[in-house]
């Protein structure tokens, strides 16, 4: 598949090769392993002399089709699909850091990522320093001789702050560090990894890329531009010497992914590939519906506050406008003063579903303080922007008036 | 012209303008976007594929980081 097509064409055709019997969808190759006629043939594939699959934990034709499409969409040289977004973050970070190293991370994070960095990786001797991603000087000053990467969410979930990613990329690169961006909330439709200055892009494909909430997945996209031939990363030398611009992808796939085993099921790779085709259309609708709902909530007398980068008085509006071309994503947070009123509103909604996900075609809500962030202290919740009255909305692609009407009746 | 590709002697029609890029196409190498090429023991940068000529006696290895098992 030629890679010169424009974004919306790549969404439909990118990475897709002619299927058997003229099939127009990627075949679901539901096989755990792959047979070879000769011992020499299998040896060549194991040694990497021939392209081929051995075992679905490491590679699978359906998953590789998805990976080719996702790499093209974000301007990457390669992609590695995983069983979940958390598997993608874990694999990407473990590819880079070793015991004794430090991660420098935005404090405005999805709760699962915060827990991975603070607790799980902390238990293996990897320390994470959490910094406000809007405080560029603070980020620069937090880098030390042990720092090995800078990690940021493109739009923080659920804080909905919008870091200046190209400026953060420069800070990372000036220190010789790779810049990792979790762009789940913005998707490559709002901005590609290349436009944001990221070296490694991560998506939970379960969200907008899939679009219908039917499967869990993640992806790591390698832009192939970071110089891994650096004294900070001696463990990359075998991979750099053999694979050059693919050094990160090779170490991620042939070591960490192979050993950890966070591979997607072929059926899920198929569902992701199908869902991605409509990303551009859906994201336009998510963004326009979210802006309409945010404006309604802003005008409602019972709403104490609304956070949405598309609102012109939002402190994040100008950066978001510059980075994302006048589109601001599908997430809104708002509050009505306290937890009981938040619960009353959620319990009164008839269209919006109360569940722990984002990026579905359906409008979703959750009360993060009592659910996805319930294990964190008040101080940690504050770092993530989570207050007791906060309701997060993932605005769907339904008729915007029906969404507004639902919140109107729930508020009143 | 005879070269060695992945350890096997390979005869090719004479062509003084054969580059690594054209060799990948001529041999129908799978997924050329993802292949690393080693020429006479040295890894080539990808941006050199279209300017590096193939000469008789060259030893070329194709390496994939995708698929495989180790």
XYZ file of C-alpha atoms in Angstrom:
482
model
C 0.000 0.000 0.000
C 1.492 3.325 -1.064
C 2.020 5.695 1.816
C 1.545 8.943 -0.097
C -2.216 9.147 0.335
C -3.843 11.728 2.537
C -4.938 10.987 6.095
C -8.568 10.026 5.477
C -7.545 7.687 2.665
C -4.918 6.038 4.849
C -7.604 5.458 7.483
C -9.413 3.228 5.007
C -6.620 1.734 2.916
C -3.387 2.165 4.901
C -1.474 -1.063 5.442
C -4.152 -3.186 3.811
C -2.905 -5.793 1.339
C -5.035 -7.773 -1.126
C -6.884 -10.483 0.786
C -7.683 -14.037 -0.253
C -10.511 -14.416 -2.814
C -10.602 -10.652 -3.238
C -11.557 -9.979 0.370
C -11.680 -6.262 1.110
C -11.227 -6.587 4.863
C -8.125 -7.878 6.575
C -8.397 -11.650 7.158
C -8.591 -12.738 10.798
C -5.672 -15.149 11.068
C -6.790 -16.935 14.211
C -3.724 -19.129 14.600
C -1.351 -19.270 17.532
C 1.651 -20.407 15.496
C 2.827 -20.703 11.899
C 4.333 -23.738 10.159
C 7.279 -23.812 7.729
C 8.102 -26.491 5.168
C 11.770 -26.702 6.065
C 13.958 -26.290 9.109
C 16.003 -23.754 7.129
C 12.879 -21.683 6.434
C 11.953 -21.466 10.096
C 15.550 -20.684 11.052
C 15.598 -17.794 8.557
C 12.448 -16.305 10.081
C 13.760 -16.742 13.638
C 16.993 -15.028 12.669
C 15.088 -12.233 10.937
C 16.489 -13.041 7.493
C 13.003 -13.574 6.129
C 9.807 -11.735 6.987
C 7.382 -14.143 8.535
C 5.408 -15.074 11.610
C 6.334 -17.646 14.187
C 3.962 -17.189 17.084
C 1.095 -14.744 17.597
C 2.581 -13.442 20.854
C 5.324 -11.841 18.752
C 3.601 -11.219 15.433
C 0.429 -12.084 13.545
C -0.667 -11.160 9.997
C -3.924 -9.514 11.137
C -2.113 -7.535 13.810
C 0.676 -6.541 11.423
C -1.882 -5.093 9.024
C -3.204 -2.939 11.885
C 0.357 -1.958 12.826
C 1.164 -0.831 9.286
C -1.948 1.372 9.226
C -1.260 2.939 12.622
C 2.387 3.626 11.751
C 1.332 5.430 8.562
C -1.284 7.535 10.396
C 1.177 8.913 12.955
C 4.160 9.300 10.620
C 6.009 6.378 12.207
C 8.503 3.913 10.753
C 6.867 1.058 12.664
C 4.162 0.257 15.192
C 3.678 -2.421 17.820
C 0.101 -3.328 18.718
C -0.577 -4.540 22.239
C -3.389 -6.091 24.221
C -4.325 -2.782 25.915
C -3.241 0.802 26.239
C -1.620 -0.015 29.578
C 0.321 -2.848 27.920
C 1.519 -0.319 25.341
C 2.740 2.128 28.009
C 4.351 -0.662 30.032
C 6.128 -2.095 26.999
C 7.278 1.289 25.699
C 8.647 2.440 29.042
C 10.281 -0.895 29.921
C 12.005 -0.816 26.542
C 13.793 2.364 27.616
C 14.345 2.300 31.390
C 16.267 -0.059 33.659
C 16.495 -0.352 37.453
C 18.019 2.817 38.879
C 16.708 4.999 36.044
C 14.152 7.753 36.424
C 11.051 8.593 34.432
C 10.048 12.230 34.233
C 6.296 12.280 33.815
C 3.474 14.719 33.642
C 1.446 14.645 36.853
C -1.714 15.016 34.783
C -2.241 11.363 33.997
C -4.783 8.633 33.570
C -4.974 6.851 36.939
C -3.698 3.544 35.575
C -0.559 5.181 34.222
C 0.006 6.999 37.520
C -0.220 3.673 39.361
C 2.086 1.926 36.873
C 4.756 4.586 37.284
C 4.481 5.157 41.018
C 3.773 1.643 42.284
C 4.509 -1.125 39.803
C 7.668 0.275 38.227
C 8.622 1.789 41.583
C 8.780 -1.713 42.991
C 11.402 -2.595 40.369
C 13.744 0.277 41.250
C 12.482 2.746 38.665
C 11.609 6.120 40.135
C 9.144 8.528 38.569
C 9.228 12.268 39.162
C 5.844 13.844 38.523
C 5.831 17.410 37.239
C 3.230 19.894 36.065
C 3.469 19.657 32.258
C 2.407 23.292 31.873
C 5.418 24.461 33.921
C 8.134 24.244 31.281
C 10.852 25.559 33.576
C 9.829 23.057 36.243
C 10.076 20.245 33.710
C 13.522 21.376 32.595
C 14.738 21.659 36.187
C 13.463 18.175 37.095
C 15.772 16.456 34.605
C 18.826 14.880 36.216
C 21.561 12.412 35.286
C 19.255 9.459 35.915
C 16.347 10.673 33.777
C 15.794 8.513 30.712
C 12.528 9.726 29.214
C 9.830 12.399 29.342
C 6.221 11.126 29.320
C 3.156 13.312 28.756
C -0.491 12.909 27.776
C -1.457 15.103 24.816
C -4.537 16.266 26.723
C -4.469 15.145 30.334
C -7.242 12.747 31.308
C -9.198 13.699 33.367
C -7.531 17.056 34.143
C -7.981 18.243 30.535
C -4.927 20.477 30.637
C -3.167 20.957 27.298
C 0.633 20.934 27.468
C 2.690 22.679 24.819
C 4.064 19.461 23.356
C 6.557 20.910 20.841
C 8.074 22.989 23.677
C 8.297 19.905 25.907
C 9.837 17.942 23.017
C 12.580 20.552 22.769
C 13.299 20.307 26.497
C 13.558 16.510 26.238
C 15.711 16.587 23.125
C 18.024 19.267 24.528
C 18.728 16.792 27.352
C 19.184 13.872 24.948
C 15.964 12.214 26.129
C 13.178 10.581 24.124
C 9.766 12.261 24.281
C 6.854 9.844 24.774
C 3.318 11.099 24.208
C 0.127 9.252 25.078
C -2.134 10.750 22.417
C -5.192 8.607 23.138
C -7.428 11.632 23.728
C -6.393 13.533 20.599
C -5.728 10.644 18.152
C -3.612 11.206 15.029
C -6.619 12.982 13.507
C -6.211 16.054 15.722
C -2.410 15.984 15.361
C 0.119 13.362 14.339
C 3.017 12.376 16.530
C 5.359 14.114 14.122
C 3.440 17.386 14.380
C 3.640 17.195 18.177
C 7.384 16.491 18.283
C 6.980 13.045 19.833
C 9.547 10.295 19.322
C 7.252 7.553 20.567
C 3.465 7.831 20.401
C 1.135 5.654 22.440
C -2.580 5.169 21.996
C -5.140 3.160 23.831
C -6.800 1.929 20.650
C -9.766 0.858 22.795
C -10.946 4.462 22.703
C -11.438 6.703 19.642
C -9.430 4.563 17.226
C -11.784 1.638 17.800
C -14.697 3.997 18.243
C -17.409 1.605 19.341
C -16.141 0.158 22.599
C -16.038 -3.415 21.324
C -12.454 -4.390 22.200
C -9.389 -3.468 24.226
C -6.049 -2.654 22.620
C -3.058 -0.371 22.491
C -0.266 0.642 20.184
C 3.246 2.045 20.321
C 4.362 4.023 17.283
C 8.048 4.598 16.671
C 8.887 7.607 14.522
C 12.417 6.307 14.033
C 13.947 9.736 14.628
C 15.447 9.504 18.122
C 19.187 8.784 18.321
C 19.486 5.647 20.448
C 23.231 5.545 19.764
C 23.758 7.511 22.983
C 25.784 6.856 26.147
C 22.506 7.196 28.090
C 21.212 4.047 26.394
C 24.016 1.460 26.212
C 21.405 -1.300 26.334
C 20.219 -0.187 22.884
C 23.610 -0.833 21.260
C 22.903 -4.376 19.972
C 19.640 -3.149 18.454
C 21.100 0.066 17.065
C 23.985 -1.772 15.444
C 21.656 -4.231 13.762
C 18.537 -2.190 13.051
C 19.563 1.499 13.102
C 16.370 3.622 12.862
C 14.331 0.610 13.978
C 16.396 0.242 17.190
C 13.496 1.117 19.511
C 10.986 -1.039 17.636
C 13.402 -3.974 17.566
C 14.162 -3.801 21.301
C 10.468 -3.315 22.117
C 9.265 -6.237 20.006
C 12.145 -8.685 20.204
C 12.800 -8.283 23.905
C 10.128 -6.659 26.062
C 6.996 -7.538 24.066
C 8.284 -11.050 23.406
C 9.001 -11.608 27.093
C 6.033 -9.793 28.672
C 3.537 -11.138 26.151
C 1.020 -8.276 25.971
C -0.112 -9.226 22.479
C -3.562 -8.499 21.033
C -5.941 -11.231 19.898
C -6.180 -11.331 16.091
C -9.944 -10.732 16.309
C -9.329 -7.535 18.281
C -6.775 -6.381 15.685
C -9.433 -6.918 13.021
C -12.011 -4.926 15.012
C -9.523 -2.087 15.513
C -8.670 -2.020 11.803
C -12.353 -1.823 10.916
C -13.064 0.900 13.454
C -10.193 3.130 12.396
C -11.721 3.642 8.954
C -14.289 6.119 10.302
C -11.990 7.961 12.729
C -12.013 11.279 10.828
C -15.795 11.439 10.598
C -16.280 10.452 14.215
C -13.674 12.825 15.615
C -15.270 15.782 13.825
C -18.593 14.866 15.444
C -17.095 14.150 18.875
C -15.430 17.576 18.800
C -18.435 19.557 17.569
C -20.807 17.777 19.960
C -18.431 18.376 22.880
C -18.145 22.073 22.085
C -21.939 22.406 21.930
C -22.408 20.545 25.225
C -19.618 22.498 26.948
C -21.260 25.782 25.927
C -24.614 24.560 27.240
C -23.129 23.480 30.570
C -21.241 26.761 30.845
C -24.521 28.655 30.558
C -26.455 26.515 33.045
C -27.066 28.168 36.454
C -26.654 24.919 38.409
C -23.200 24.180 36.937
C -20.374 25.572 39.083
C -17.590 25.106 36.571
C -16.823 23.541 33.187
C -13.474 22.509 31.787
C -13.139 22.100 28.021
C -10.196 23.418 25.991
C -12.573 24.516 23.248
C -14.161 27.178 25.475
C -12.561 30.483 24.590
C -12.022 31.469 28.222
C -10.259 28.199 28.996
C -6.626 28.763 30.038
C -5.696 25.928 27.644
C -7.596 27.313 24.672
C -4.755 29.034 22.836
C -2.317 26.122 23.059
C -5.035 23.650 22.075
C -6.056 25.831 19.148
C -2.455 26.017 17.922
C -1.711 22.307 18.288
C -4.998 20.760 17.232
C -6.266 22.977 14.425
C -9.363 24.330 16.137
C -10.607 20.935 17.358
C -10.574 20.179 21.052
C -11.507 16.528 21.503
C -14.507 14.839 23.038
C -13.836 15.074 26.787
C -15.456 17.586 29.146
C -15.346 17.807 32.915
C -17.737 19.811 35.018
C -18.915 20.170 38.595
C -21.965 21.248 40.557
C -20.341 21.790 43.924
C -20.317 18.437 45.716
C -20.343 14.658 45.397
C -24.068 14.152 46.191
C -25.124 16.488 43.397
C -22.688 14.774 41.010
C -24.230 11.412 41.887
C -27.766 12.818 41.478
C -26.925 14.055 37.982
C -25.320 10.757 36.929
C -28.282 8.830 38.291
C -30.696 11.067 36.370
C -29.058 10.738 32.958
C -31.077 8.638 30.527
C -28.914 8.664 27.396
C -25.365 8.955 28.750
C -24.013 5.698 30.167
C -22.206 5.561 33.526
C -19.057 3.529 32.909
C -15.250 3.551 32.934
C -14.289 4.280 29.351
C -13.895 7.103 26.856
C -13.956 7.450 23.095
C -17.061 5.386 22.428
C -19.655 6.471 19.871
C -22.010 6.659 22.848
C -21.904 9.482 25.384
C -20.354 8.233 28.631
C -19.983 9.698 32.117
C -18.123 8.770 35.270
C -17.425 10.196 38.707
C -13.628 9.676 38.817
C -13.085 10.448 42.527
C -15.215 7.464 43.590
C -14.202 5.097 40.774
C -11.054 5.205 38.639
C -9.226 7.386 41.182
C -10.722 5.929 44.375
C -7.390 4.471 45.568
C -5.575 7.811 45.523
C -5.128 10.349 48.316
C -6.727 13.774 48.180
C -3.330 15.246 47.278
C -2.819 12.754 44.459
C -6.322 13.373 43.169
C -5.561 17.084 43.180
C -2.446 16.438 41.050
C -4.673 14.646 38.546
C -7.237 17.451 38.723
C -9.880 15.246 40.325
C -12.273 16.930 42.747
C -15.188 15.376 44.632
C -17.753 17.124 42.443
C -16.097 16.360 39.083
C -18.065 14.479 36.415
C -16.147 13.446 33.294
C -18.097 13.265 30.065
C -16.895 11.451 26.983
C -19.166 13.060 24.441
C -20.468 10.664 21.812
C -21.580 11.103 18.235
C -25.327 11.093 18.848
C -27.495 14.039 17.781
C -26.087 16.962 19.790
C -29.512 18.185 20.870
C -30.356 14.796 22.393
C -27.129 14.914 24.411
C -27.833 18.459 25.601
C -31.442 17.564 26.431
C -30.250 14.621 28.539
C -27.952 16.787 30.663
C -30.596 19.522 30.833
C -33.210 17.183 32.332
C -30.624 15.630 34.670
C -29.562 19.060 35.970
C -33.123 20.215 36.469
C 26.536 -10.532 -11.688
C 26.767 -12.844 -8.694
C 26.079 -11.666 -5.165
C 25.421 -13.454 -1.891
C 21.975 -12.796 -0.399
C 21.248 -14.146 3.059
C 24.063 -16.661 2.671
C 23.011 -17.916 -0.785
C 24.834 -17.267 -4.082
C 22.417 -15.357 -6.314
C 22.891 -14.722 -10.040
C 21.419 -11.510 -11.390
C 21.384 -9.962 -14.881
C 24.234 -7.523 -15.424
C 23.128 -4.018 -14.403
C 25.639 -1.361 -13.406
C 22.848 0.883 -12.080
C 21.320 -1.566 -9.614
C 20.763 0.118 -6.244
C 19.712 -1.436 -2.946
C 16.230 -0.017 -3.514
C 15.978 -1.609 -6.963
C 17.399 -4.873 -5.620
C 14.645 -4.998 -2.987
C 12.086 -4.677 -5.768
C 13.881 -7.099 -8.113
C 14.042 -9.819 -5.471
C 10.482 -9.038 -4.351
C 11.672 -8.685 -0.775
C 8.727 -8.844 1.604
C 7.671 -5.647 3.428
C 10.591 -3.512 2.165
C 9.569 -0.640 4.464
C 10.575 -2.752 7.448
C 13.780 -4.394 6.253
C 17.275 -3.522 7.435
C 20.044 -4.124 4.905
C 23.582 -5.183 5.745
C 26.029 -4.729 2.862
C 29.411 -6.436 3.206
C 29.125 -6.459 6.997
C 27.976 -2.835 7.410
C 24.396 -1.782 8.192
C 23.134 0.733 5.626
C 21.111 3.751 6.665
C 17.688 3.672 5.014
C 18.251 7.004 3.302
C 21.222 5.433 1.479
C 19.176 2.666 -0.157
C 18.511 4.627 -3.337
C 22.102 5.792 -3.814
C 24.053 2.652 -2.912
C 25.019 0.539 -5.917
C 25.196 -3.240 -5.823
C 28.428 -4.722 -7.228
C 29.387 -8.259 -8.155
C 30.726 -10.183 -5.169
C 28.709 -8.158 -2.646
C 27.373 -9.936 0.399
C 23.941 -8.707 1.411
C 21.850 -9.668 4.415
C 18.218 -8.681 4.896
C 17.141 -8.386 8.515
C 13.658 -8.027 9.950
C 12.771 -6.951 13.444
C 9.105 -7.808 12.881
C 7.830 -11.366 13.019
C 10.514 -13.849 13.915
C 11.126 -15.274 17.322
C 14.388 -14.051 18.788
